[in-house]
GROMACS .gro file of C-alpha atoms in nm:
model
  327
    1MET     CA    1   0.340   1.261   0.387
    2GLN     CA    2  -0.003   1.108   0.431
    3HIS     CA    3   0.066   0.755   0.541
    4LEU     CA    4   0.024   0.687   0.908
    5THR     CA    5  -0.147   0.522   1.190
    6LEU     CA    6  -0.220   0.193   1.087
    7ILE     CA    7  -0.506   0.051   0.916
    8VAL     CA    8  -0.526  -0.265   0.716
    9ALA     CA    9  -0.834  -0.397   0.543
   10THR     CA   10  -0.825  -0.760   0.432
   11LEU     CA   11  -1.071  -0.788   0.151
   12MET     CA   12  -1.076  -1.154   0.061
   13SER     CA   13  -1.035  -1.471   0.261
   14ALA     CA   14  -0.693  -1.555   0.115
   15VAL     CA   15  -0.418  -1.378  -0.076
   16ALA     CA   16  -0.240  -1.591  -0.331
   17SER     CA   17   0.137  -1.586  -0.360
   18SER     CA   18   0.116  -1.649  -0.735
   19PRO     CA   19   0.146  -1.346  -0.964
   20ILE     CA   20  -0.143  -1.184  -1.144
   21GLU     CA   21  -0.209  -1.364  -1.472
   22ILE     CA   22  -0.142  -1.104  -1.737
   23GLY     CA   23  -0.362  -1.081  -2.043
   24GLN     CA   24  -0.653  -1.279  -1.897
   25THR     CA   25  -0.925  -1.051  -2.028
   26SER     CA   26  -1.190  -1.317  -1.959
   27LYS     CA   27  -1.083  -1.336  -1.592
   28TYR     CA   28  -1.020  -0.972  -1.500
   29THR     CA   29  -1.264  -0.713  -1.618
   30GLY     CA   30  -1.160  -0.407  -1.421
   31TYR     CA   31  -0.981  -0.252  -1.126
   32LEU     CA   32  -1.089  -0.135  -0.781
   33VAL     CA   33  -0.901   0.156  -0.626
   34SER     CA   34  -0.908   0.183  -0.247
   35THR     CA   35  -0.780   0.520  -0.137
   36PHE     CA   36  -0.849   0.851   0.037
   37SER     CA   37  -0.808   1.223  -0.017
   38ASP     CA   38  -0.688   1.506   0.207
   39ALA     CA   39  -1.037   1.652   0.204
   40SER     CA   40  -1.194   1.321   0.312
   41PRO     CA   41  -0.951   1.096   0.504
   42GLN     CA   42  -1.178   0.790   0.503
   43VAL     CA   43  -1.162   0.485   0.279
   44GLN     CA   44  -1.306   0.556  -0.065
   45PHE     CA   45  -1.366   0.321  -0.359
   46TYR     CA   46  -1.312   0.403  -0.726
   47LEU     CA   47  -1.404   0.157  -1.002
   48SER     CA   48  -1.248   0.153  -1.349
   49ASN     CA   49  -1.456   0.204  -1.660
   50GLY     CA   50  -1.413  -0.142  -1.801
   51ASN     CA   51  -1.050  -0.250  -1.803
   52SER     CA   52  -0.906   0.100  -1.826
   53PRO     CA   53  -0.611   0.140  -1.586
   54ILE     CA   54  -0.653   0.520  -1.570
   55ASN     CA   55  -1.025   0.597  -1.609
   56PHE     CA   56  -1.228   0.558  -1.287
   57ARG     CA   57  -1.563   0.641  -1.128
   58PHE     CA   58  -1.613   0.744  -0.764
   59LEU     CA   59  -1.831   0.478  -0.601
   60ASN     CA   60  -2.084   0.490  -0.316
   61LYS     CA   61  -2.231   0.810  -0.463
   62GLY     CA   62  -1.917   0.997  -0.368
   63LYS     CA   63  -1.917   0.895  -0.001
   64PRO     CA   64  -1.656   0.694   0.197
   65VAL     CA   65  -1.709   0.319   0.230
   66LEU     CA   66  -1.516   0.260   0.556
   67ALA     CA   67  -1.430   0.484   0.850
   68SER     CA   68  -1.234   0.388   1.159
   69SER     CA   69  -1.392   0.421   1.502
   70VAL     CA   70  -1.093   0.281   1.692
   71GLY     CA   71  -0.732   0.380   1.755
   72THR     CA   72  -0.636   0.724   1.628
   73LYS     CA   73  -0.910   0.693   1.365
   74GLY     CA   74  -0.681   0.755   1.068
   75GLN     CA   75  -0.796   0.586   0.750
   76LEU     CA   76  -0.635   0.332   0.520
   77VAL     CA   77  -0.729   0.065   0.282
   78CYS     CA   78  -0.553  -0.252   0.183
   79ALA     CA   79  -0.655  -0.401  -0.149
   80CYS     CA   80  -0.620  -0.766  -0.064
   81SER     CA   81  -0.767  -1.030  -0.290
   82GLU     CA   82  -0.697  -1.375  -0.421
   83HIS     CA   83  -0.546  -1.219  -0.735
   84GLY     CA   84  -0.209  -1.116  -0.598
   85PRO     CA   85  -0.007  -0.937  -0.329
   86THR     CA   86  -0.173  -0.667  -0.126
   87ASP     CA   87  -0.093  -0.302  -0.172
   88PRO     CA   88  -0.210  -0.111   0.132
   89PHE     CA   89  -0.129   0.243   0.235
   90LEU     CA   90  -0.291   0.458   0.492
   91ASP     CA   91  -0.347   0.793   0.643
   92LEU     CA   92  -0.343   0.968   0.974
   93ASP     CA   93  -0.598   1.244   1.014
   94ILE     CA   94  -0.368   1.542   0.976
   95ASN     CA   95  -0.665   1.774   1.026
   96ALA     CA   96  -0.706   1.666   1.389
   97SER     CA   97  -0.678   1.959   1.631
   98ASP     CA   98  -0.379   1.815   1.821
   99PHE     CA   99  -0.191   1.674   1.522
  100SER     CA  100   0.182   1.729   1.468
  101TRP     CA  101   0.426   1.532   1.252
  102ASP     CA  102   0.684   1.523   1.530
  103LYS     CA  103   0.435   1.374   1.775
  104ALA     CA  104   0.314   1.127   1.511
  105THR     CA  105   0.666   0.987   1.465
  106ARG     CA  106   0.745   0.972   1.838
  107GLN     CA  107   0.417   0.859   1.991
  108GLY     CA  108   0.229   0.747   1.682
  109SER     CA  109   0.014   0.439   1.647
  110ARG     CA  110   0.187   0.102   1.672
  111GLY     CA  111  -0.116  -0.091   1.554
  112LEU     CA  112  -0.313  -0.190   1.247
  113ILE     CA  113  -0.684  -0.134   1.212
  114ILE     CA  114  -0.834  -0.437   1.038
  115TRP     CA  115  -1.153  -0.479   0.844
  116LYS     CA  116  -1.240  -0.816   0.689
  117SER     CA  117  -1.459  -0.911   0.396
  118THR     CA  118  -1.500  -1.215   0.174
  119ASP     CA  119  -1.682  -1.035  -0.106
  120LEU     CA  120  -1.565  -0.668  -0.106
  121VAL     CA  121  -1.920  -0.570  -0.007
  122ASN     CA  122  -1.995  -0.690   0.345
  123TRP     CA  123  -1.739  -0.568   0.598
  124SER     CA  124  -1.662  -0.650   0.960
  125SER     CA  125  -1.631  -0.381   1.223
  126PRO     CA  126  -1.278  -0.238   1.256
  127SER     CA  127  -1.044  -0.397   1.510
  128LEU     CA  128  -0.716  -0.258   1.641
  129ARG     CA  129  -0.415  -0.495   1.650
  130ILE     CA  130  -0.083  -0.381   1.798
  131VAL     CA  131   0.207  -0.509   1.584
  132GLU     CA  132   0.503  -0.295   1.694
  133VAL     CA  133   0.712  -0.301   2.011
  134ASN     CA  134   0.743  -0.018   2.265
  135THR     CA  135   1.063   0.116   2.107
  136ALA     CA  136   0.873   0.209   1.788
  137GLY     CA  137   0.758   0.566   1.738
  138MET     CA  138   0.515   0.474   1.463
  139ALA     CA  139   0.419   0.215   1.203
  140TRP     CA  140   0.328   0.347   0.858
  141ALA     CA  141   0.224   0.224   0.514
  142PRO     CA  142   0.163  -0.149   0.567
  143SER     CA  143   0.150  -0.412   0.295
  144ALA     CA  144   0.079  -0.785   0.314
  145ILE     CA  145   0.167  -1.088   0.103
  146TRP     CA  146   0.047  -1.447   0.144
  147ASP     CA  147   0.317  -1.716   0.138
  148ASP     CA  148   0.199  -2.062   0.026
  149ALA     CA  149   0.517  -2.232   0.149
  150THR     CA  150   0.458  -2.132   0.514
  151SER     CA  151   0.079  -2.080   0.499
  152GLN     CA  152   0.093  -1.732   0.646
  153TYR     CA  153   0.091  -1.365   0.557
  154TYR     CA  154   0.400  -1.146   0.571
  155VAL     CA  155   0.294  -0.798   0.680
  156PHE     CA  156   0.537  -0.511   0.620
  157TRP     CA  157   0.535  -0.149   0.738
  158SER     CA  158   0.760   0.156   0.783
  159SER     CA  159   0.887   0.223   1.135
  160ARG     CA  160   1.106   0.450   1.342
  161GLN     CA  161   1.286   0.294   1.640
  162TYR     CA  162   1.410   0.464   1.959
  163SER     CA  163   1.657   0.341   2.218
  164SER     CA  164   1.508   0.108   2.478
  165SER     CA  165   1.630   0.353   2.744
  166ASP     CA  166   1.443   0.641   2.576
  167THR     CA  167   1.100   0.531   2.692
  168ALA     CA  168   0.942   0.871   2.621
  169HIS     CA  169   1.092   0.882   2.268
  170THR     CA  170   1.230   1.232   2.322
  171GLY     CA  171   1.575   1.166   2.176
  172THR     CA  172   1.705   1.096   1.828
  173ALA     CA  173   1.568   0.783   1.664
  174ALA     CA  174   1.745   0.543   1.432
  175LEU     CA  175   1.677   0.593   1.062
  176ASP     CA  176   1.335   0.495   0.931
  177ARG     CA  177   1.325   0.132   0.820
  178ILE     CA  178   1.096  -0.139   0.687
  179ARG     CA  179   0.976  -0.394   0.944
  180TYR     CA  180   0.763  -0.708   0.920
  181ALA     CA  181   0.566  -0.968   1.114
  182THR     CA  182   0.378  -1.281   1.014
  183THR     CA  183   0.015  -1.376   1.074
  184GLN     CA  184  -0.232  -1.639   0.963
  185ASP     CA  185  -0.548  -1.454   1.056
  186PHE     CA  186  -0.472  -1.080   1.106
  187THR     CA  187  -0.559  -1.131   1.471
  188THR     CA  188  -0.235  -1.269   1.615
  189PHE     CA  189   0.103  -1.145   1.487
  190SER     CA  190   0.459  -1.264   1.537
  191VAL     CA  191   0.724  -1.050   1.708
  192PRO     CA  192   0.826  -0.780   1.455
  193GLN     CA  193   1.168  -0.783   1.289
  194ASP     CA  194   1.371  -0.559   1.060
  195TYR     CA  195   1.326  -0.627   0.687
  196ILE     CA  196   1.534  -0.341   0.543
  197ALA     CA  197   1.735  -0.121   0.780
  198LEU     CA  198   2.005   0.081   0.604
  199SER     CA  199   2.276   0.263   0.797
  200ASP     CA  200   2.275   0.567   0.568
  201THR     CA  201   1.924   0.593   0.420
  202PRO     CA  202   1.584   0.638   0.588
  203LEU     CA  203   1.321   0.429   0.407
  204ILE     CA  204   0.940   0.427   0.405
  205ASP     CA  205   0.650   0.343   0.169
  206GLN     CA  206   0.742  -0.004   0.046
  207GLU     CA  207   0.526  -0.151  -0.233
  208PHE     CA  208   0.555  -0.495  -0.401
  209LEU     CA  209   0.480  -0.642  -0.741
  210HIS     CA  210   0.480  -1.023  -0.760
  211THR     CA  211   0.593  -1.110  -1.114
  212GLY     CA  212   0.674  -1.483  -1.107
  213ALA     CA  213   0.733  -1.785  -0.882
  214ASN     CA  214   1.005  -1.622  -0.670
  215SER     CA  215   1.025  -1.298  -0.867
  216PHE     CA  216   0.932  -0.965  -0.713
  217THR     CA  217   0.975  -0.595  -0.779
  218ARG     CA  218   0.963  -0.355  -0.488
  219PHE     CA  219   0.948   0.021  -0.464
  220LEU     CA  220   1.087   0.222  -0.171
  221LYS     CA  221   1.095   0.589  -0.082
  222ASN     CA  222   1.431   0.740   0.016
  223GLU     CA  223   1.327   0.998   0.277
  224THR     CA  224   1.650   1.195   0.240
  225VAL     CA  225   1.586   1.292  -0.123
  226ASN     CA  226   1.208   1.228  -0.128
  227GLN     CA  227   1.231   0.999  -0.428
  228VAL     CA  228   1.109   0.646  -0.508
  229TYR     CA  229   1.345   0.381  -0.641
  230GLN     CA  230   1.302   0.023  -0.767
  231GLU     CA  231   1.463  -0.313  -0.684
  232ASN     CA  232   1.412  -0.658  -0.844
  233THR     CA  233   1.472  -1.015  -0.725
  234THR     CA  234   1.427  -1.372  -0.845
  235GLY     CA  235   1.509  -1.512  -0.501
  236GLY     CA  236   1.187  -1.449  -0.313
  237LEU     CA  237   1.105  -1.188  -0.050
  238PHE     CA  238   1.423  -1.261   0.146
  239GLY     CA  239   1.651  -1.318  -0.153
  240THR     CA  240   1.911  -1.087  -0.307
  241TRP     CA  241   1.764  -0.765  -0.446
  242THR     CA  242   1.917  -0.566  -0.734
  243ARG     CA  243   1.871  -0.190  -0.743
  244VAL     CA  244   1.760  -0.028  -1.068
  245PRO     CA  245   1.991   0.275  -1.106
  246GLY     CA  246   1.848   0.615  -1.025
  247TYR     CA  247   1.490   0.697  -0.929
  248LEU     CA  248   1.158   0.642  -1.104
  249ARG     CA  249   1.094   1.012  -1.173
  250PRO     CA  250   1.381   1.222  -1.030
  251GLU     CA  251   1.250   1.556  -1.152
  252SER     CA  252   1.022   1.614  -0.852
  253PRO     CA  253   0.958   1.478  -0.498
  254LEU     CA  254   0.731   1.172  -0.500
  255GLU     CA  255   0.618   0.908  -0.252
  256GLY     CA  256   0.350   0.649  -0.168
  257PRO     CA  257   0.375   0.416  -0.471
  258ALA     CA  258   0.082   0.197  -0.573
  259ALA     CA  259   0.186  -0.067  -0.828
  260PHE     CA  260  -0.012  -0.316  -1.035
  261ALA     CA  261   0.003  -0.525  -1.352
  262ASP     CA  262  -0.210  -0.438  -1.652
  263ASN     CA  263  -0.507  -0.673  -1.693
  264THR     CA  264  -0.495  -0.692  -2.071
  265THR     CA  265  -0.145  -0.609  -2.199
  266PRO     CA  266   0.120  -0.872  -2.116
  267GLY     CA  267   0.430  -0.725  -1.952
  268LEU     CA  268   0.280  -0.380  -1.895
  269TYR     CA  269   0.298  -0.244  -1.540
  270HIS     CA  270   0.164   0.068  -1.373
  271VAL     CA  271   0.289   0.273  -1.078
  272TRP     CA  272   0.102   0.565  -0.927
  273LEU     CA  273   0.315   0.813  -0.731
  274ASP     CA  274   0.194   1.080  -0.491
  275ASN     CA  275   0.336   1.424  -0.571
  276TYR     CA  276   0.237   1.543  -0.220
  277THR     CA  277  -0.094   1.663  -0.363
  278GLN     CA  278  -0.231   1.363  -0.550
  279TYR     CA  279  -0.146   1.054  -0.751
  280VAL     CA  280   0.023   1.081  -1.089
  281PRO     CA  281   0.017   0.761  -1.306
  282TYR     CA  282   0.322   0.612  -1.480
  283GLN     CA  283   0.385   0.292  -1.676
  284THR     CA  284   0.657   0.070  -1.820
  285ALA     CA  285   0.670  -0.235  -2.046
  286ASP     CA  286   1.004  -0.356  -1.904
  287LEU     CA  287   1.053  -0.403  -1.531
  288GLN     CA  288   1.415  -0.515  -1.568
  289ASN     CA  289   1.527  -0.205  -1.759
  290PRO     CA  290   1.237   0.031  -1.697
  291SER     CA  291   1.166   0.369  -1.843
  292TRP     CA  292   0.874   0.496  -1.640
  293SER     CA  293   0.674   0.722  -1.872
  294ALA     CA  294   0.374   0.935  -1.781
  295SER     CA  295   0.040   0.766  -1.851
  296SER     CA  296  -0.264   0.939  -1.993
  297THR     CA  297  -0.471   1.117  -1.731
  298SER     CA  298  -0.796   1.119  -1.930
  299GLY     CA  299  -1.058   1.019  -1.675
  300PHE     CA  300  -0.799   0.985  -1.398
  301PRO     CA  301  -0.947   1.098  -1.063
  302VAL     CA  302  -0.794   1.399  -0.888
  303GLY     CA  303  -0.694   1.436  -0.526
  304LEU     CA  304  -0.628   1.068  -0.450
  305LYS     CA  305  -0.322   0.936  -0.267
  306HIS     CA  306  -0.168   0.642  -0.085
  307GLY     CA  307  -0.406   0.370  -0.194
  308SER     CA  308  -0.405   0.038  -0.375
  309VAL     CA  309  -0.535  -0.110  -0.699
  310THR     CA  310  -0.694  -0.455  -0.717
  311PRO     CA  311  -0.793  -0.644  -1.036
  312LEU     CA  312  -1.153  -0.767  -1.033
  313THR     CA  313  -1.336  -1.056  -1.195
  314GLN     CA  314  -1.669  -0.981  -1.359
  315GLN     CA  315  -1.854  -1.120  -1.057
  316GLU     CA  316  -1.658  -0.898  -0.819
  317TYR     CA  317  -1.694  -0.596  -1.048
  318ASP     CA  318  -2.072  -0.637  -1.067
  319ALA     CA  319  -2.107  -0.692  -0.690
  320VAL     CA  320  -1.906  -0.382  -0.602
  321VAL     CA  321  -2.085  -0.150  -0.841
  322ALA     CA  322  -2.424  -0.282  -0.725
  323ALA     CA  323  -2.340  -0.232  -0.357
  324TYR     CA  324  -2.167   0.104  -0.404
  325PRO     CA  325  -2.320   0.274  -0.710
  326PRO     CA  326  -2.122   0.560  -0.866
  327LEU     CA  327  -2.211   0.926  -0.862
   0.00000   0.00000   0.00000
C-alpha cells in the first residue's frame, strides 16, 4: 500500500462538475499522468504520445517535478483541471528510516500538502493543511470534485478513526472508511464527516468518474480481500449507489485505481490498478455492465502507481512538454 500522508496538488484554478466531453478530438489532444514510483517517491509527470491512453513519455528529463518540504514529506499528485473531477493519490515515504505501517495508521499525517498552479507549469510552494480531527490515525488517498450548485470542492480521503478516549491511538480502531470535507480555496476546510463507513468492510482508495449531470461511477478498495469494486449512481455524490457485482479483476490483489474517460472514443473508459508493484491498465466500453479487459501495454511506463490522469488541450499539452521536456 503506497498511499499515505497527504498531499494534494490543485493544478487549475477551478474544477468543473460537468463530465469530460467524450470524442472531442479537437479539444483534448493528450493526457498528463501525475504519479510516483517506489524508487522515486516524488511527483513525476508522464505525457502521452498524442492521444494514446497507454503510451507515455517521462517528462522533465526523467526527474521529479514536485517534492514536499513540509509535513512528513511523502509525495502525491492530484490531477485537477477544468476538464473534470480530480483523481489524486499519494504516497508516504516508506523508505524513511523510522517508517512502519502500524505507526503510519496510528499516528500518521492528518493533513494535505497543497500545491497550486493555473497553468500546470508554474507551481506554488507546498503548504500543509490539517483536515482530519484528533481521533484519526491517518488520512490517505484524497480526491476532490468541484460542485457548481454549492460553489465549493468536496474533498474525500480514506481514514481510520480511534475512540476519543484513546488519545494515543494504541487500541483497536474502527474499520477504515471514506471521509470528506468541503473547501472553496484549499486553505480553509469544513469539519470532516463520514462519507462511506461500513460496519463489516474496511474501505480505502476511492476514485470517481463523472459521467453525466448527476451520474457518477466510483471505485473502492475492500481492504479485507484486497480487491477493487465499482458502484454507479444517477443521483449525485450523495445519492443512492448501485454495486456492480463482483470485483474488477478478482484474480489477483489490486488497489489504488486511477480512472479516466477516453479522449477520442465515445463511451470508452480506462482504469489503472496497482498490483502492489506497478499500474496495470484495463478498459471497458460499458460502465453499467462492465467487463474490464486488459489494455495493451505497448509503450506503457513501468513502475508507476497511485497517480491520476488528466486530459489536456493542445495549449496545455504544448506548455507542459516545453516546460518539462522528455528524456
